[in-house]
Tab-separated table of C-alpha atoms and ligand atoms in Angstrom:
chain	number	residue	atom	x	y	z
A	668	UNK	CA	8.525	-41.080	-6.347
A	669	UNK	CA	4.510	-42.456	-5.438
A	670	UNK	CA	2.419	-44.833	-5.349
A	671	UNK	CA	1.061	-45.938	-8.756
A	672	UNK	CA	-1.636	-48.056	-9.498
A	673	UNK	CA	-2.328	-49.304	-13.024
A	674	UNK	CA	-5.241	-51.559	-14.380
A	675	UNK	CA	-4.578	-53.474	-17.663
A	676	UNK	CA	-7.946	-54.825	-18.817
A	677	UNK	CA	-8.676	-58.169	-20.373
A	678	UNK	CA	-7.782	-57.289	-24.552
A	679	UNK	CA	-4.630	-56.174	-22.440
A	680	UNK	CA	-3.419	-59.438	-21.513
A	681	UNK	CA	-5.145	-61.203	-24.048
A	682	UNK	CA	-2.090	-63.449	-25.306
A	683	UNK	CA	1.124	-64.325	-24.162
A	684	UNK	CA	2.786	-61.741	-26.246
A	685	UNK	CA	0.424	-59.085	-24.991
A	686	UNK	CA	1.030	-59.934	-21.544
A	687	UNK	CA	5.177	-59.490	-22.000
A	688	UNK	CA	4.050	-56.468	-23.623
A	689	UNK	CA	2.255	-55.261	-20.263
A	690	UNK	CA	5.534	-56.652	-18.434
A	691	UNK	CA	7.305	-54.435	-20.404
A	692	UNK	CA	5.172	-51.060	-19.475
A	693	UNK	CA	4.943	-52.111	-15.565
A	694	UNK	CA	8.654	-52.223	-15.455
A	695	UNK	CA	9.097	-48.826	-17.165
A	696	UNK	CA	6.977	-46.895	-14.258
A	697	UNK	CA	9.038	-48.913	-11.906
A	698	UNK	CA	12.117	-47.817	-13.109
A	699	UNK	CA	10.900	-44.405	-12.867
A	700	UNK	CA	11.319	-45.298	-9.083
A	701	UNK	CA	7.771	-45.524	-8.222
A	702	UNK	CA	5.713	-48.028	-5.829
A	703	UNK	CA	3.657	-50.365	-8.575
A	704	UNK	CA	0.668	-52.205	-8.264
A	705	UNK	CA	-0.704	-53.739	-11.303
A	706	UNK	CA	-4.369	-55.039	-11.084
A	707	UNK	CA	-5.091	-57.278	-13.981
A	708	UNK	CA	-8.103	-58.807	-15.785
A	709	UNK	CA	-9.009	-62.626	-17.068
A	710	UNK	CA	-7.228	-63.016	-20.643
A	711	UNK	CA	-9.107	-62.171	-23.362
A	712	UNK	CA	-13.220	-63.621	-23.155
A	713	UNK	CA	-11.571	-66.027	-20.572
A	714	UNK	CA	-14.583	-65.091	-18.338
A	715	UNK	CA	-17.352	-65.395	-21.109
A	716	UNK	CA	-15.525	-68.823	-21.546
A	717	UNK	CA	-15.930	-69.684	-18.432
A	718	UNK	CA	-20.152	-68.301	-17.854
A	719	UNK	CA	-20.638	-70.574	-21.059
A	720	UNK	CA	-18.894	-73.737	-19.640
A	721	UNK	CA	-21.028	-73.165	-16.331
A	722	UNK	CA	-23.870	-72.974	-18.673
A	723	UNK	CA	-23.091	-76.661	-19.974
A	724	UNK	CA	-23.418	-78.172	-16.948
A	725	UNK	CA	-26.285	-76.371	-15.205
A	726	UNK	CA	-29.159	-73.756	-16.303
A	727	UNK	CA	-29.129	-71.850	-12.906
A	728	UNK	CA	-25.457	-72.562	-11.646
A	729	UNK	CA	-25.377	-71.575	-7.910
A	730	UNK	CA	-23.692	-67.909	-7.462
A	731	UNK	CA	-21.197	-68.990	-4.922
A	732	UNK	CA	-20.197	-71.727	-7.341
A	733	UNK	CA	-19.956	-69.154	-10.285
A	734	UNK	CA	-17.526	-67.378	-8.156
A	735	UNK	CA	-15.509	-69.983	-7.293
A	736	UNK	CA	-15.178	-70.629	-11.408
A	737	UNK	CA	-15.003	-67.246	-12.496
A	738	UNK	CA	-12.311	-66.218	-10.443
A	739	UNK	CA	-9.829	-68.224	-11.531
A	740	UNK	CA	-9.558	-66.275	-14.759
A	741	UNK	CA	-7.764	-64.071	-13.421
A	742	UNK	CA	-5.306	-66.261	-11.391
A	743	UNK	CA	-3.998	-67.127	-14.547
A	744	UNK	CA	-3.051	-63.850	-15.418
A	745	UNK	CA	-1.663	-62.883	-12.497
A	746	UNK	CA	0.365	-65.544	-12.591
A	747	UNK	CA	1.570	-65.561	-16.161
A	748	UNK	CA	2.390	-61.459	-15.748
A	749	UNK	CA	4.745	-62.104	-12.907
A	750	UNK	CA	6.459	-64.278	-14.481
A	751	UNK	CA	7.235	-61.514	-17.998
A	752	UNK	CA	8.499	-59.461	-14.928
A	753	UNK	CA	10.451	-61.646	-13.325
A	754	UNK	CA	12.107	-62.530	-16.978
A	755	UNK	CA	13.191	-58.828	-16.529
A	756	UNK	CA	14.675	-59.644	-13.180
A	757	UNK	CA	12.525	-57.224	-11.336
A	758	UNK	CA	11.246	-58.096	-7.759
A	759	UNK	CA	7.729	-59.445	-7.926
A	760	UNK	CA	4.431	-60.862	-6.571
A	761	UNK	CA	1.331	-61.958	-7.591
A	762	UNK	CA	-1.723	-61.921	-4.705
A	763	UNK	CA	-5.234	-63.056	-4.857
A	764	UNK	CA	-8.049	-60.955	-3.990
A	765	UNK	CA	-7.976	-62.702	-0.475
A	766	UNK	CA	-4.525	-62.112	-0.390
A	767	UNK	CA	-4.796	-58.269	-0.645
A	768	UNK	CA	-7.484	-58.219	1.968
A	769	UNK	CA	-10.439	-57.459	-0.017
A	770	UNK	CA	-13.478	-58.109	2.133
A	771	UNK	CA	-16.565	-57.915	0.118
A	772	UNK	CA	-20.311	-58.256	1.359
A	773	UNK	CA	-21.850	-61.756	-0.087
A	774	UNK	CA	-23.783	-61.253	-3.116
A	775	UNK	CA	-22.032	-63.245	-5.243
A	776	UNK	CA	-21.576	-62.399	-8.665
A	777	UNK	CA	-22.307	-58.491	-7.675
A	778	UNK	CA	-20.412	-58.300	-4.551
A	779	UNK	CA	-19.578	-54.939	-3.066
A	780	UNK	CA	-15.562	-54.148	-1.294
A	781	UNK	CA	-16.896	-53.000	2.690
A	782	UNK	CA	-12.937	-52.857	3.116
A	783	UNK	CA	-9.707	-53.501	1.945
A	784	UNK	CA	-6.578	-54.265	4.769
A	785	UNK	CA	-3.535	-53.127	3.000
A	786	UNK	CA	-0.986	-54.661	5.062
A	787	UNK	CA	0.127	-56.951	3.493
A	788	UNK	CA	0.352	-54.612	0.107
A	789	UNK	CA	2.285	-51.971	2.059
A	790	UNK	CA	4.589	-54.771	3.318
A	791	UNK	CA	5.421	-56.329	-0.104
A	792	UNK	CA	5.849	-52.271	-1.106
A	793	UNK	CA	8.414	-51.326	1.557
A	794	UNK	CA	10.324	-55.183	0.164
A	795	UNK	CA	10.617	-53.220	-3.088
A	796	UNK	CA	7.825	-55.546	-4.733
A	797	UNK	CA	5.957	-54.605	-7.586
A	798	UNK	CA	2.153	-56.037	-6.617
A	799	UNK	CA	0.476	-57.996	-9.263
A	800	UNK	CA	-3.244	-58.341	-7.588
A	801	UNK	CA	-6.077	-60.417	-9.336
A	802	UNK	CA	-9.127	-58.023	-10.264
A	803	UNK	CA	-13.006	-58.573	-10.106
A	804	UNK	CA	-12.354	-60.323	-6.740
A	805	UNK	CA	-12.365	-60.359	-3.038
A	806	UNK	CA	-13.916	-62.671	0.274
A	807	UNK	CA	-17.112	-62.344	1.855
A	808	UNK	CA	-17.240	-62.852	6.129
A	809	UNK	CA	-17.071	-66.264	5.863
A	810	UNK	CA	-13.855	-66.252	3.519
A	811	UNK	CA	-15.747	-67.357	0.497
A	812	UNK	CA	-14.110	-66.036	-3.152
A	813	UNK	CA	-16.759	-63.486	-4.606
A	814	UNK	CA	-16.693	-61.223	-7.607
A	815	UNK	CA	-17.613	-57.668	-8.176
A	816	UNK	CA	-19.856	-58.326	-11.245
A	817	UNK	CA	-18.392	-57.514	-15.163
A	818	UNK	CA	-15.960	-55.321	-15.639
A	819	UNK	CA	-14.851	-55.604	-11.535
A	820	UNK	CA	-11.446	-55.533	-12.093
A	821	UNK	CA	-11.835	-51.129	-12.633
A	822	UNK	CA	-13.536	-51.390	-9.316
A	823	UNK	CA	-10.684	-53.026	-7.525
A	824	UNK	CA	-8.152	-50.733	-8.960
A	825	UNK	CA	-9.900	-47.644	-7.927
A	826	UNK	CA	-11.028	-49.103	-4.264
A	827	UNK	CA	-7.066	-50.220	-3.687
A	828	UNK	CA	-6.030	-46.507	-5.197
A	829	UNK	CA	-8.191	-45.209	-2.427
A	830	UNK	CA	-7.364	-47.564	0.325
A	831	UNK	CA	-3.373	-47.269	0.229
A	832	UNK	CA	-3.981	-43.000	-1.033
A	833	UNK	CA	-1.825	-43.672	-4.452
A	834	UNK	CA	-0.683	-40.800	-6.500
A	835	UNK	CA	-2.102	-42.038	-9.807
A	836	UNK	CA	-4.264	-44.405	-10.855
A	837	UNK	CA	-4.429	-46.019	-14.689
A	838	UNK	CA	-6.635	-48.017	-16.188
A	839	UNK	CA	-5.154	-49.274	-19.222
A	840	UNK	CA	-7.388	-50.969	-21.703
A	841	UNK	CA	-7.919	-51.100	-25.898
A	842	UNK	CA	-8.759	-48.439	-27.033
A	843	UNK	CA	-6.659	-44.683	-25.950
A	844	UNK	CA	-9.455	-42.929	-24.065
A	845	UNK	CA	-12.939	-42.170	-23.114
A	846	UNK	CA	-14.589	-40.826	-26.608
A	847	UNK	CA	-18.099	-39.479	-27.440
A	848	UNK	CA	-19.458	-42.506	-28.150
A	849	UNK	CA	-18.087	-46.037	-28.561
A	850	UNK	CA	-15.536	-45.437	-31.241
A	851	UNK	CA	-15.951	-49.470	-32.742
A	852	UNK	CA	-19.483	-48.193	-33.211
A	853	UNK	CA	-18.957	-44.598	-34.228
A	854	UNK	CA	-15.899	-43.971	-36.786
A	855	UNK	CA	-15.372	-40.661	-35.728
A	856	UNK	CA	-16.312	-40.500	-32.265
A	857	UNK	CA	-13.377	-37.623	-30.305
A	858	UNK	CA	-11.389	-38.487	-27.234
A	859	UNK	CA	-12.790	-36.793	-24.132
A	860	UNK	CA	-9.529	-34.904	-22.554
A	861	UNK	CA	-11.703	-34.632	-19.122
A	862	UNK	CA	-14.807	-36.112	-17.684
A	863	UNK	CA	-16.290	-35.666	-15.019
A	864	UNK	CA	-17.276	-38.474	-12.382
A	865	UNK	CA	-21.011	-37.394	-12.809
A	866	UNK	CA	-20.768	-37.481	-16.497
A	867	UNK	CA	-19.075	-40.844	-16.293
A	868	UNK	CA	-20.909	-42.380	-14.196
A	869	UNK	CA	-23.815	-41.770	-16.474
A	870	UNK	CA	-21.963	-42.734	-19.142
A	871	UNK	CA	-20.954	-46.207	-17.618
A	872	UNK	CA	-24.350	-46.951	-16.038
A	873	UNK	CA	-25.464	-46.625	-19.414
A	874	UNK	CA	-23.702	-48.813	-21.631
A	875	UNK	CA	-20.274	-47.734	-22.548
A	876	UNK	CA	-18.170	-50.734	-20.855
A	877	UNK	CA	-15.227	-48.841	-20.896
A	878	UNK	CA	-15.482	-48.456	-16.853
A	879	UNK	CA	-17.675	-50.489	-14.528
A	880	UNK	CA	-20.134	-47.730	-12.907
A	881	UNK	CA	-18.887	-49.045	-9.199
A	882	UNK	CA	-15.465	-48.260	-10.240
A	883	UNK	CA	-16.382	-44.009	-11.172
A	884	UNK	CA	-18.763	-44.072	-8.124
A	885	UNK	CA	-15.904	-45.159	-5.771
A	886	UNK	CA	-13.083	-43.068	-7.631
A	887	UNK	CA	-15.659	-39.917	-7.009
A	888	UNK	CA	-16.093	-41.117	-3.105
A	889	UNK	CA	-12.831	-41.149	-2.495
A	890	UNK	CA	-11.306	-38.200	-4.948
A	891	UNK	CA	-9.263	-40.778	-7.034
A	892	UNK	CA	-8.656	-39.114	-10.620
A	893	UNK	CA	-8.916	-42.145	-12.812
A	894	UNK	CA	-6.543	-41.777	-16.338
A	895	UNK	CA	-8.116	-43.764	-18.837
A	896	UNK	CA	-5.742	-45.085	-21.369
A	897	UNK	CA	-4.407	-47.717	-24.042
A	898	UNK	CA	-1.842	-50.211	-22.828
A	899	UNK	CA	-0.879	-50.315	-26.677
A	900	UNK	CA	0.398	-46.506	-27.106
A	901	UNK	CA	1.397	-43.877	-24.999
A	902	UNK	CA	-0.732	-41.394	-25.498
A	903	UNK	CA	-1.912	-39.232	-22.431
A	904	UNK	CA	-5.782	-40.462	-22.595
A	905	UNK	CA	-8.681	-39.248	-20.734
A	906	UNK	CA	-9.287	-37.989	-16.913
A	907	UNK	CA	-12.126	-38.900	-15.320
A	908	UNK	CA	-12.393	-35.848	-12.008
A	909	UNK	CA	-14.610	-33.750	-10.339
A	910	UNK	CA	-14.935	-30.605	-12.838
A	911	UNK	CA	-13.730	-29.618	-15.990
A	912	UNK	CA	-13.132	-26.790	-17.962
A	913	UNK	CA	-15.060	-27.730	-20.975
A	914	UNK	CA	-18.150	-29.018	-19.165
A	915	UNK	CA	-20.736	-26.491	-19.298
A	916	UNK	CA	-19.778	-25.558	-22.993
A	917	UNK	CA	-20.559	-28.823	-23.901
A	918	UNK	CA	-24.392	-29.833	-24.120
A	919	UNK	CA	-23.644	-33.363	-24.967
A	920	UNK	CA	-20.471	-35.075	-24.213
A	921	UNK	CA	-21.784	-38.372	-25.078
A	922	UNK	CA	-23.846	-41.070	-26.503
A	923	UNK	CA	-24.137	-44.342	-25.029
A	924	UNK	CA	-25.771	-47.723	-26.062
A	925	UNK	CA	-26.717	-50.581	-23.528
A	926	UNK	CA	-28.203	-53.466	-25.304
A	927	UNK	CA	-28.041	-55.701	-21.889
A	928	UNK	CA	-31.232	-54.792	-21.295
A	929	UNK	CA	-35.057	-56.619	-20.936
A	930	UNK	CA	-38.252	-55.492	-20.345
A	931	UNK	CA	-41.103	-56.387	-18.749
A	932	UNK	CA	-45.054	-54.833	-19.044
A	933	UNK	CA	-47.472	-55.916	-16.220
A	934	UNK	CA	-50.962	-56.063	-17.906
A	935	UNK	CA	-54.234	-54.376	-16.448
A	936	UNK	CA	-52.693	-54.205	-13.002
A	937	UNK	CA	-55.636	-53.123	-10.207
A	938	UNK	CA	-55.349	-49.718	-9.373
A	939	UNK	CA	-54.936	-49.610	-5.636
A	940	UNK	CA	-52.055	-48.605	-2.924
A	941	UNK	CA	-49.279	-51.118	-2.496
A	942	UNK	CA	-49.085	-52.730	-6.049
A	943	UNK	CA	-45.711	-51.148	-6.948
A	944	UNK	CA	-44.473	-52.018	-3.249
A	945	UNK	CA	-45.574	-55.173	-3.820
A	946	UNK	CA	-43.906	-55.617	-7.370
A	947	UNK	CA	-40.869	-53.953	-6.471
A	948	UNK	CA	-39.614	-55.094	-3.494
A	949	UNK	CA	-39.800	-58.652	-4.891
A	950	UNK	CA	-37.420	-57.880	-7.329
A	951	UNK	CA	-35.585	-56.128	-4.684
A	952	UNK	CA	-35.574	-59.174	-2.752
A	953	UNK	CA	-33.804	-61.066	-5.318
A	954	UNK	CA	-30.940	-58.659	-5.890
A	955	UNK	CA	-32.245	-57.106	-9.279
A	956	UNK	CA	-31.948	-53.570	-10.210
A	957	UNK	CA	-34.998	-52.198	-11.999
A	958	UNK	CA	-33.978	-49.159	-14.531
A	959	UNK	CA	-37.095	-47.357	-16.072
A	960	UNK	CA	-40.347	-47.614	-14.798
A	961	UNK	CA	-43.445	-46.572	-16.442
A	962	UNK	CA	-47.056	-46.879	-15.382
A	963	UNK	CA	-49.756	-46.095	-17.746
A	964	UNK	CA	-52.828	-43.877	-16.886
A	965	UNK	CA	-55.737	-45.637	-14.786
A	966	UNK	CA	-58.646	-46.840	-16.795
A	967	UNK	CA	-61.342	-48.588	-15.382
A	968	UNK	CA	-59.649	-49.077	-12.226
A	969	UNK	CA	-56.510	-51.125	-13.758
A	970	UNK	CA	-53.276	-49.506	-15.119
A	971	UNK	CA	-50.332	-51.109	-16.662
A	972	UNK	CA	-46.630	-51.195	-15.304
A	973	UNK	CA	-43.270	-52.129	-17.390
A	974	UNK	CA	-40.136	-51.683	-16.886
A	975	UNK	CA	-36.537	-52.815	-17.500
A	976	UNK	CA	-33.909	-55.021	-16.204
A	977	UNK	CA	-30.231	-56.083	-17.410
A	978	UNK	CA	-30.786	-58.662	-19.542
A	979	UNK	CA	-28.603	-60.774	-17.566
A	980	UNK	CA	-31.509	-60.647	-14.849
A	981	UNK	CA	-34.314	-61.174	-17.054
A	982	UNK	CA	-34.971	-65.098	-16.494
A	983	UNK	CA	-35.100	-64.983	-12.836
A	984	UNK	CA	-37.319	-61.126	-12.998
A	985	UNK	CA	-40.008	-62.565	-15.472
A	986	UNK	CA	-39.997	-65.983	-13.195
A	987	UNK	CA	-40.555	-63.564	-9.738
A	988	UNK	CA	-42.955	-60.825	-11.944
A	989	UNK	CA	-45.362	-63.883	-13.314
A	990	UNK	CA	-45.578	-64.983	-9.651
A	991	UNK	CA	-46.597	-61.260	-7.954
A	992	UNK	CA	-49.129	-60.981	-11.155
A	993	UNK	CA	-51.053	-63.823	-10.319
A	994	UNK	CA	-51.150	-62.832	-6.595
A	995	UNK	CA	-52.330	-59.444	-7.629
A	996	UNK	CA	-54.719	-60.755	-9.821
A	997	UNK	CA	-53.255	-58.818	-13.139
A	998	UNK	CA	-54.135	-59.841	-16.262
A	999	UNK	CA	-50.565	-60.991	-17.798
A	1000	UNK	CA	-47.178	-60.160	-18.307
A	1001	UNK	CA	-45.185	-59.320	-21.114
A	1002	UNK	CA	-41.721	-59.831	-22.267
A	1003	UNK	CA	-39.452	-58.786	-24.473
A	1004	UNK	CA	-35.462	-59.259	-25.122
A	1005	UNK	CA	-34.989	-56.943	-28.131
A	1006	UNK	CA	-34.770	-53.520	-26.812
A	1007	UNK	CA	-31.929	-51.262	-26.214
A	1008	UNK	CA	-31.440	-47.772	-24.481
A	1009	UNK	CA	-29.738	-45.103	-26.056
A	1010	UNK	CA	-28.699	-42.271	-24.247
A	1011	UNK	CA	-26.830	-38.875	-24.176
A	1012	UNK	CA	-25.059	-37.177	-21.671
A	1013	UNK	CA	-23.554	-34.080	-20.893
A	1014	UNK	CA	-23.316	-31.837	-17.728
A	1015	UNK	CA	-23.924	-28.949	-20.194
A	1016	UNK	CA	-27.942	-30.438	-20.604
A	1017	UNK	CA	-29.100	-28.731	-17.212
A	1018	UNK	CA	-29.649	-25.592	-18.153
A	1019	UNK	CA	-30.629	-26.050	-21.932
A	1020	UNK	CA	-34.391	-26.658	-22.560
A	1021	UNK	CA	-34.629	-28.279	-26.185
A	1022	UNK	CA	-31.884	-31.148	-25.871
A	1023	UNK	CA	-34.839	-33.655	-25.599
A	1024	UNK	CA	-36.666	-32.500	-28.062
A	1025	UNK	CA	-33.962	-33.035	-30.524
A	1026	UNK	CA	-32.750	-36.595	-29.275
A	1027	UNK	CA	-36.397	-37.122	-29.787
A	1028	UNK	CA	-36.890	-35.774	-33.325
A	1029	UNK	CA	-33.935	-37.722	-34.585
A	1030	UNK	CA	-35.160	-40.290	-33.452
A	1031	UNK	CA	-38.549	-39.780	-35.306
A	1032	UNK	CA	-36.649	-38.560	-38.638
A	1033	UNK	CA	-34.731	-42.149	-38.185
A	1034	UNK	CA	-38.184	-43.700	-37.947
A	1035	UNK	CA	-37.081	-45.333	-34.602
A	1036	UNK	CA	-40.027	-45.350	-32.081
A	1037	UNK	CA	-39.523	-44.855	-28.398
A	1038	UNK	CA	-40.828	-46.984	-26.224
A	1039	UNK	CA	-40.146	-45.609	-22.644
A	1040	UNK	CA	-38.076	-42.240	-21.356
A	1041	UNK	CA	-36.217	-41.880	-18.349
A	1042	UNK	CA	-34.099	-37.627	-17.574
A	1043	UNK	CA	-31.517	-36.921	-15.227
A	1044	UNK	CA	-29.900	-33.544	-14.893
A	1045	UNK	CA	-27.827	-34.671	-17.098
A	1046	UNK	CA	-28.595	-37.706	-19.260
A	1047	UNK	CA	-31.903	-38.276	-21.252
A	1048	UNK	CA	-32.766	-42.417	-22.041
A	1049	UNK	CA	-34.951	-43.930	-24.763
A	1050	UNK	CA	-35.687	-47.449	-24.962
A	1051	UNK	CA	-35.573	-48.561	-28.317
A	1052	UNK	CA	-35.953	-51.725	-30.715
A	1053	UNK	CA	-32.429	-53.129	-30.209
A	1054	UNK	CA	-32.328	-53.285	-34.259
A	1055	UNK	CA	-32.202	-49.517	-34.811
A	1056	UNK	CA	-29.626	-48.961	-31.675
A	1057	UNK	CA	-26.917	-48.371	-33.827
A	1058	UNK	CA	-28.733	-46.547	-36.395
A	1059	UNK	CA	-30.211	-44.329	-33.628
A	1060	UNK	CA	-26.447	-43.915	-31.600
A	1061	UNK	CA	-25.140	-42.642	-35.123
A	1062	UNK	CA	-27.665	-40.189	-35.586
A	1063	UNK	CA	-27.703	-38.673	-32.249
A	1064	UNK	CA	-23.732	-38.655	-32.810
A	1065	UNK	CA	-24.074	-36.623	-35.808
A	1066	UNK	CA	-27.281	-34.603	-34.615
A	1067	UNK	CA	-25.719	-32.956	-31.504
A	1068	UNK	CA	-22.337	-32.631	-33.398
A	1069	UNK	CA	-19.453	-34.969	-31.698
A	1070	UNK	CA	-17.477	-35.790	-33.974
B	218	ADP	P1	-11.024	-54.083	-20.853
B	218	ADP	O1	-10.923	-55.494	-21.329
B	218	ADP	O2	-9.751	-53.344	-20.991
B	218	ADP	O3	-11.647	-53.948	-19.500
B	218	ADP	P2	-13.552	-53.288	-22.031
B	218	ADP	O4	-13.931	-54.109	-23.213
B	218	ADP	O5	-14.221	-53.584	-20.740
B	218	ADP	O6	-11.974	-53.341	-21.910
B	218	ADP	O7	-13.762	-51.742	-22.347
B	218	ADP	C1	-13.171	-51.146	-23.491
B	218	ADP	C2	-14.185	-51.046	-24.604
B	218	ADP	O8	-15.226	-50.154	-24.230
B	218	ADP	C3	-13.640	-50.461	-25.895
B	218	ADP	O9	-13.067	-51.444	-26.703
B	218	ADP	C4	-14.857	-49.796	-26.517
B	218	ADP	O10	-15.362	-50.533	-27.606
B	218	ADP	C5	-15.903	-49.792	-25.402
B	218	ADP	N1	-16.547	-48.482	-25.243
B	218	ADP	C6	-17.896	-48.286	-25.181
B	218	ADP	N2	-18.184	-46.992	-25.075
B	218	ADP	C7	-17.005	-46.315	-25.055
B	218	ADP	C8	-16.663	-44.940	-24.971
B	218	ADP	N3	-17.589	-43.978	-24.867
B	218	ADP	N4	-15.346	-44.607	-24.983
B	218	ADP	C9	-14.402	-45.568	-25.078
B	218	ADP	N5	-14.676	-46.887	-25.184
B	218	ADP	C10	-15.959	-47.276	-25.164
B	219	LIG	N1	-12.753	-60.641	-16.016
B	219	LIG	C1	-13.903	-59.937	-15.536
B	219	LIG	C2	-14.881	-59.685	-16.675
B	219	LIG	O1	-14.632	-60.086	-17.793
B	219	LIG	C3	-13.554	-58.673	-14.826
B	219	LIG	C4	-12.954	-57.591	-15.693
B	219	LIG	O2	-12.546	-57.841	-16.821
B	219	LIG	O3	-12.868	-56.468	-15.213
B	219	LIG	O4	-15.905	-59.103	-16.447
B	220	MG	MG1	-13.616	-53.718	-18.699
């Protein structure tokens, strides 16, 4: 007997049917006489729903009032999934974020959990409860609803894992594991057995939705071993730990995509000390994470800077870049929507000179040119033309053999 905690993902609960279906799985590990807490998702695109209808009314919705909207998705489906279990006449509850004591700082739309006071979820445990508890949200200090930005709900599965020390922790979702690349892009992208946190963390960060990066970064924090899986078999899936065995055999254990991203090129930007402070912590100001930065060579005392934002960022970046390149007398600014970054990954990469020279001359025999390069121990980014991403992921698939 433990503590489980499993995670069913939007495409998990995407219909009534599917949610009966999750009912159905929830009150098998129960009857295995486990603990259960079930953290669930919006239905379906309910949340893209949702962003769009905010979009009707307003072009720059306040965050706060985003948050109240958005989290409502999933107080539907906490609802509607304790009520399948209850049709199998098992004990249950459904809780809000707020509820479950999830105290989050106050960037709305991005929030980050500080804490989470599991009283109350030890208390409906110990009344034989199985815990339904809405995902992707929490309260600030001031008791205000926030979310954890898209794809939250991992995140609050992983931090509530930690906080009440479960013995497992599942995120259930569509497809049966964490593969080489994503497998509706790649036919014959393999299942990953293992992972490790590093490696998935990378692999998050950079495009493959499967997890939200908060979620690995807090499972490797707190040693939670996170089982990916699909709520529509039973197969065992992958684990997402520390170290694996296979790890430094494998050079690359995966390519990524992330077409949410923008970029930006400062033109002719005077060449003196505190431009990039000056840039930089504007942006930082506003809550935006910049990605890859480049800076061109001086030339006649000017050089130029770009770099790259989530594309969900991009409006209010350009707005906030435009303004610090007038003050710093540069000559424009550039913009541009259509790029992607395709990466690969692999803990194997450290200590193998000649993996980006070979991501590189794909690349070229694909004709794709690369437009900025970012390394890591163990990843290697190109920013591409968002047309050729998929071209590019399936050749770097095939190049470094994944399949
Ligand atoms: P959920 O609604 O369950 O949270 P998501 O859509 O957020 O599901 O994440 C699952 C999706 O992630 C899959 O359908 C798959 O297309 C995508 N994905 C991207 N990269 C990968 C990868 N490397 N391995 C597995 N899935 C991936
Ligand atoms: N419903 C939220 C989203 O679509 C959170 C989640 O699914 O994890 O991003
Ligand atoms: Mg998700």
């Amino acid at each position: 007997m433990g503590v489980v905690v499993q995670k069913y993902g939007g495409s998990s609960v995407a219909s009534p049917e599917k949610i009966k279906n999750v009912a159905k799985r929830v009150v098998q590990e129960k009857e295995k006489g486990n603990s259960v807490i079930v953290v669930v998702s919006a239905m379906g695109d309910t949340t893209d729903e949702l962003l769009a209808l905010a979009k009707q009314i307003s072009k720059n919705p306040p965050a706060r009032e985003m948050d109240m909207l958005l989290s409502t998705g999933e107080q539907i489906s906490i609802s509607l999934l304790a009520m399948a279990i209850k049709e199998f006449d098992y004990p249950v509850i459904s809780l809000t974020g707020q509820q479950v004591g999830i105290l989050t700082d106050s960037s709305h739309t991005k929030a980050k959990i500080l804490k989470i006071n599991i009283d109350r979820l030890k208390k409906e445990l110990e009344n034989d409860q199985i815990v339904i508890v809405a995902g992707f949200q929490g309260v600030n200090e001031f008791n205000d609803i926030t979310t954890l930005g898209r794809g939250g709900s991992d995140t609050t599965a992983v931090a509530i894992a930690a906080a009440i020390n479960a013995d497992r922790c599942e995120i259930y979702t569509d497809v049966d594991g964490v593969y080489t690349a994503d497998p509706r892009i790649v036919i014959d992208a393999k299942k990953l057995k293992e992972v490790t946190y590093d490696e998935m963390l990378e692999m998050a960060s950079l495009g493959a939705q499967v997890l939200q990066p908060r979620a690995v970064e807090c499972a490797k924090q707190y040693g939670v071993i996170i089982h990916v899986r699909s709520s529509f078999s039973y197969e065992e899936g992958t684990a997402v730990k520390e170290a694996c065995e296979m790890e430094k055999e494998r050079l690359v254990s995966g390519v990524t995509c992330d077409l949410n991203t923008a970029k930006i090129a400062i033109l002719e930007v005077p060449d003196r000390p505190g431009i990039a402070y000056k840039i930089f912590s504007a942006l930082a100001k506003a809550n935006i994470n910049v990605d890859m930065i480049i800076q061109s060579i001086m030339r006649d005392n000017v050089n130029d800077i770009s770099f790259t934002i989530s594309e969900s960022d991009a409006d209010l970046a350009l707005e906030i870049t435009k303004g610090v390149a007038d003050e710093i007398g540069a000559k424009g600014v550039k913009f541009s929507k259509d790029v992607a970054k395709v990466s690969i990954v692999g803990a194997g990469m450290v200590n193998n000179p000649g993996v980006a020279a070979t991501m590189f001359e794909t690349l070229a025999e694909e004709g794709i040119n690369i437009q900025m390069i970012t390394t890591s121990e163990i990843k290697i980014s190109c920013l591409i033309d968002a047309s050729s991403a998929i071209k590019a992921v399936k050749a770097l698939h095939k190049k470094f053999n994944l399949s």
